[in-house]
C-alpha positions as protocol buffer text, in pm:
chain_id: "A"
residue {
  index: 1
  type: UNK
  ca { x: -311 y: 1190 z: -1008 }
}
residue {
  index: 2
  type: UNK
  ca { x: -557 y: 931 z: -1159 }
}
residue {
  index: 3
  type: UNK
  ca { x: -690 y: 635 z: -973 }
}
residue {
  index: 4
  type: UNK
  ca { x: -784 y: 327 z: -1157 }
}
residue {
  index: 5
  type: UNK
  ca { x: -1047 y: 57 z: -1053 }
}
residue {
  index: 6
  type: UNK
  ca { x: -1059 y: -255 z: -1261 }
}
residue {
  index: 7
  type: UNK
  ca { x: -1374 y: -477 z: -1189 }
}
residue {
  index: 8
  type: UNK
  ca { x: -1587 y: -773 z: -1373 }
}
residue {
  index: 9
  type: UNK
  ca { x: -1336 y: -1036 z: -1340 }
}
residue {
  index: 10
  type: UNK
  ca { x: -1411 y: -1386 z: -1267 }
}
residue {
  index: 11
  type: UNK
  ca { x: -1387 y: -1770 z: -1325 }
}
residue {
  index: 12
  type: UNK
  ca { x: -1547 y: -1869 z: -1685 }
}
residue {
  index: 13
  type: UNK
  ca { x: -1577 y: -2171 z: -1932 }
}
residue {
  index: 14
  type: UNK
  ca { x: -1376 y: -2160 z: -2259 }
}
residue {
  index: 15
  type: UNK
  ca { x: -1584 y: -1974 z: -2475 }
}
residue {
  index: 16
  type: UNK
  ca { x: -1779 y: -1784 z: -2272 }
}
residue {
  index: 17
  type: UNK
  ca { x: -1754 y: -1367 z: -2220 }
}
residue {
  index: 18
  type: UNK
  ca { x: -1654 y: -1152 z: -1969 }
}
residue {
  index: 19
  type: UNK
  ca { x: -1683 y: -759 z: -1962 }
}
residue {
  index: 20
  type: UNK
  ca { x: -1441 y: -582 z: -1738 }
}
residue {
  index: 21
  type: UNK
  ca { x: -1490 y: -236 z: -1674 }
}
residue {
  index: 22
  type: UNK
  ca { x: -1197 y: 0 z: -1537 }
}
residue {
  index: 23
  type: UNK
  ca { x: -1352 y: 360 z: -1358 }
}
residue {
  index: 24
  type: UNK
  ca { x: -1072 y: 617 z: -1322 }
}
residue {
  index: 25
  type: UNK
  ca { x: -1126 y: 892 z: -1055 }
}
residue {
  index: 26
  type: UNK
  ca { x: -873 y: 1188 z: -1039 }
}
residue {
  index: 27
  type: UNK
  ca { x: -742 y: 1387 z: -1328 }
}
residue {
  index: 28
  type: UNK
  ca { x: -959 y: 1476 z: -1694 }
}
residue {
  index: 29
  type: UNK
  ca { x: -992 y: 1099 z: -1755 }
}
residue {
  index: 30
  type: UNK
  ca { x: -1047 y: 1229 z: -2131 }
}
residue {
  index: 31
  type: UNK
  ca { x: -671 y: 1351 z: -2140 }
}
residue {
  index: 32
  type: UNK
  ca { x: -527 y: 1012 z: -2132 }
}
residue {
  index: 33
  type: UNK
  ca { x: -508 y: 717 z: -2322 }
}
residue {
  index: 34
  type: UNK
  ca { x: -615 y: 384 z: -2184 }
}
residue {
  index: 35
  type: UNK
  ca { x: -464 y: 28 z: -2192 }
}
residue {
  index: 36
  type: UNK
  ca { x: -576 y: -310 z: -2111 }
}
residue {
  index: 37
  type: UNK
  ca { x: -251 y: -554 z: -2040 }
}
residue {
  index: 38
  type: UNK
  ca { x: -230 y: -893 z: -1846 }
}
residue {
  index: 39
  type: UNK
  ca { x: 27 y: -1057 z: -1690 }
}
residue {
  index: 40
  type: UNK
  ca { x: -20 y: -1451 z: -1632 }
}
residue {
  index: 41
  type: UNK
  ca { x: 199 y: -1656 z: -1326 }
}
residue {
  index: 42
  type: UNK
  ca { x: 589 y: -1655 z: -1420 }
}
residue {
  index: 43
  type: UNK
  ca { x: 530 y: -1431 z: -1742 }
}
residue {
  index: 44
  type: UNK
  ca { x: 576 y: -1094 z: -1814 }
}
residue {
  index: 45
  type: UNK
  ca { x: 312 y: -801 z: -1786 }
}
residue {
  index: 46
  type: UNK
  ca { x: 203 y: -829 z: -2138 }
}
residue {
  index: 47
  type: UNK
  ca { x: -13 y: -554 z: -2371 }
}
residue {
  index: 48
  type: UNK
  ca { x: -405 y: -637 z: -2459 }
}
residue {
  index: 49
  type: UNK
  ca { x: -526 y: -335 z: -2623 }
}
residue {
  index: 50
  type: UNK
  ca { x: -525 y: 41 z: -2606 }
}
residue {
  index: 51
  type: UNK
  ca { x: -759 y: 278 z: -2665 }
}
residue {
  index: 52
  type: UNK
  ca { x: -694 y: 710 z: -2743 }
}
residue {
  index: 53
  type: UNK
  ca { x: -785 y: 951 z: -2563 }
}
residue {
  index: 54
  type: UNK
  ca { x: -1100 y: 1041 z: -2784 }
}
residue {
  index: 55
  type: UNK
  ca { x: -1185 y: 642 z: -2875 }
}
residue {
  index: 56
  type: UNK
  ca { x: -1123 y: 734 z: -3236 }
}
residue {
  index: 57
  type: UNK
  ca { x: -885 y: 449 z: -3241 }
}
residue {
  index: 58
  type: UNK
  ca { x: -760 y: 102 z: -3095 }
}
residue {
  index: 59
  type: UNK
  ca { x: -519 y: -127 z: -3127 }
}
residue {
  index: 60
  type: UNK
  ca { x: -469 y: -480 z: -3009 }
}
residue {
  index: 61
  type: UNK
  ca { x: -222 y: -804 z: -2966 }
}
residue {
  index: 62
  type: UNK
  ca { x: -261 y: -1097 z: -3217 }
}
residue {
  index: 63
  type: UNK
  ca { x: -411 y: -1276 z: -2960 }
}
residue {
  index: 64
  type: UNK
  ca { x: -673 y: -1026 z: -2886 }
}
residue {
  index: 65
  type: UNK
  ca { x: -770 y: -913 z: -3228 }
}
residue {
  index: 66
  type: UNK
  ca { x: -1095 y: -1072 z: -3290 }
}
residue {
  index: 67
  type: UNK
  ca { x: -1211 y: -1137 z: -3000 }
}
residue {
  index: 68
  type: UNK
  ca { x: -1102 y: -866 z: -2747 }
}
residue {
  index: 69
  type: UNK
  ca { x: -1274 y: -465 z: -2800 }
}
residue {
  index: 70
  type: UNK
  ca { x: -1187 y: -195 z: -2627 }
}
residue {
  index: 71
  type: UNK
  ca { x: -1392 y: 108 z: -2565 }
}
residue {
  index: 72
  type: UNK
  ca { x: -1423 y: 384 z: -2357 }
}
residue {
  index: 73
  type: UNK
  ca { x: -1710 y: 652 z: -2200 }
}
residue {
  index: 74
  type: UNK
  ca { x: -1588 y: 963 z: -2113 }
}
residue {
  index: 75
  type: UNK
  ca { x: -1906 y: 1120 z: -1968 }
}
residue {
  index: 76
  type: UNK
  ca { x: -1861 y: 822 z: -1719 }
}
residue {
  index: 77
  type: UNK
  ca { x: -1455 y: 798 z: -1717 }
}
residue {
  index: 78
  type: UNK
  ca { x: -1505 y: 436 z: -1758 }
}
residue {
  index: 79
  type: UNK
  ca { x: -1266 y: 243 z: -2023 }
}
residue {
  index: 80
  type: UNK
  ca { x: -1420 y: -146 z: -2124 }
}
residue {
  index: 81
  type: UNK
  ca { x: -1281 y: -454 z: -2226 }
}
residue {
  index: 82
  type: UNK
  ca { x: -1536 y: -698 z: -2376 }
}
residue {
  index: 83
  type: UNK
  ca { x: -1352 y: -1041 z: -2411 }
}
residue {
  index: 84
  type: UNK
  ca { x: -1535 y: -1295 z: -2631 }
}
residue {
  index: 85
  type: UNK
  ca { x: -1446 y: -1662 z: -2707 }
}
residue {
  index: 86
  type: UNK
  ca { x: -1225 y: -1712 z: -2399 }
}
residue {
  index: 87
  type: UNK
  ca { x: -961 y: -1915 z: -2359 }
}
residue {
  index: 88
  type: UNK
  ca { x: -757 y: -2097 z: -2088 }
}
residue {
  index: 89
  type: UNK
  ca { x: -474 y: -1948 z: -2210 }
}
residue {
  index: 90
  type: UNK
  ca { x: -644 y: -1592 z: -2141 }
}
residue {
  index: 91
  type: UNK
  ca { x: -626 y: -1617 z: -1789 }
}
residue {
  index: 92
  type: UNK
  ca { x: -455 y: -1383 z: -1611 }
}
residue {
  index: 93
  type: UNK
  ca { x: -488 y: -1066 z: -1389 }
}
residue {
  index: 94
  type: UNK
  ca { x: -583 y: -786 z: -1608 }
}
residue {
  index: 95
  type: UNK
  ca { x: -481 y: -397 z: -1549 }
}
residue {
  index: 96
  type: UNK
  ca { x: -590 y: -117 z: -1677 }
}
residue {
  index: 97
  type: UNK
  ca { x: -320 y: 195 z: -1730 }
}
residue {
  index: 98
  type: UNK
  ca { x: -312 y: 543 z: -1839 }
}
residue {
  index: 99
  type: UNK
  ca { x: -87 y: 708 z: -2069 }
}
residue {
  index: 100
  type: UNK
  ca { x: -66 y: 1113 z: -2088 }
}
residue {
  index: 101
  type: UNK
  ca { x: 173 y: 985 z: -2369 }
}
residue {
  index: 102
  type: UNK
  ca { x: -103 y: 879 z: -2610 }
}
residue {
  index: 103
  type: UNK
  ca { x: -168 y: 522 z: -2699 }
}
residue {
  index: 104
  type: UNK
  ca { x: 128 y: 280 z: -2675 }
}
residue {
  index: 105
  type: UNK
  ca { x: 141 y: -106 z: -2666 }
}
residue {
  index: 106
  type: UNK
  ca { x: 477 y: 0 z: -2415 }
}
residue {
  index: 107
  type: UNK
  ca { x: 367 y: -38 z: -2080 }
}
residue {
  index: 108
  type: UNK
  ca { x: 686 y: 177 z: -1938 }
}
residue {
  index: 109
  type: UNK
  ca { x: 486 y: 495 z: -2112 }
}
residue {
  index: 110
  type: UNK
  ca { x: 236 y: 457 z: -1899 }
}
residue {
  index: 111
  type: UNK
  ca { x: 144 y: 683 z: -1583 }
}
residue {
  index: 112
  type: UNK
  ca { x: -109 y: 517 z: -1356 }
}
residue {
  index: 113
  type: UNK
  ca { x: -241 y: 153 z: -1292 }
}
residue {
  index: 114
  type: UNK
  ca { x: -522 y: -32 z: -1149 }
}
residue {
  index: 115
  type: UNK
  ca { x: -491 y: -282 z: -836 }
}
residue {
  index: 116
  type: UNK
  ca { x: -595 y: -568 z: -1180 }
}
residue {
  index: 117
  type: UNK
  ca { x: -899 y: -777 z: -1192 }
}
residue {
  index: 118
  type: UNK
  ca { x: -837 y: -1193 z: -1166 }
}
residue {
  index: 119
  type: UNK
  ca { x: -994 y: -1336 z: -1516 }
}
residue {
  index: 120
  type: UNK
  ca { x: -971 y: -1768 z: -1513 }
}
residue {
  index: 121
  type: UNK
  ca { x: -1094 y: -1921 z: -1774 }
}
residue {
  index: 122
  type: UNK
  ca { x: -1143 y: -2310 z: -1749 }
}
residue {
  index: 123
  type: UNK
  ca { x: -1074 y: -2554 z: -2059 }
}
């Protein structure tokens, strides 16, 4: 079992950054890849980014790439998202999932979830 904690939310301008930070408790946090997905009012749970289980590599939506990295510190089983250039259209409530699957932008392959983190951005 892994637990996920998503934090570093919060309201913001357009423009303006935000860092969230998801700290997984449980299981070898190392094992698993880790996603970053977002799901707005009335839409679909939606894919951000995803990182593997080493870092070695990401991958990211269109609307992310650019703007969006995603990292990840084992030693501290802590995954990041550092979101630059905001936009209203970025707000959401952002989760953070695991994947003993390996990386996928699928969010069925994934194992465990945060509680998500509220992002708003303002225009």
């Amino acid at each position: 079992q892994v637990q996920l904690v998503e934090s570093g939310g919060g309201l913001v301008q357009a423009g303006d950054s935000l860092r969230l930070s998801c700290a997984a408790s449980g299981r070898t946090f190392s094992n698993y890849a880790m996603g970053w997905f977002r799901q707005a009012p009335g839409k679909e749970r939606e894919f951000v980014a995803v990182i593997t289980w080493s870092g070695g590599s990401t991958y990211y939506a269109d609307s992310a790439k650019g703007r969006f990295t995603i990292s990840r510190d084992n030693a501290k089983n802590t995954v990041y998202l550092q979101m630059n250039s905001l936009r209203p259209e970025d707000t959401a409530v952002y989760y953070c999932a695991g994947s003993r699957r390996g990386a996928s932008q699928r969010k069925y392959q994934y194992d465990y979830w945060g509680q998500g983190t509220q992002v708003t951005v303002s225009s």
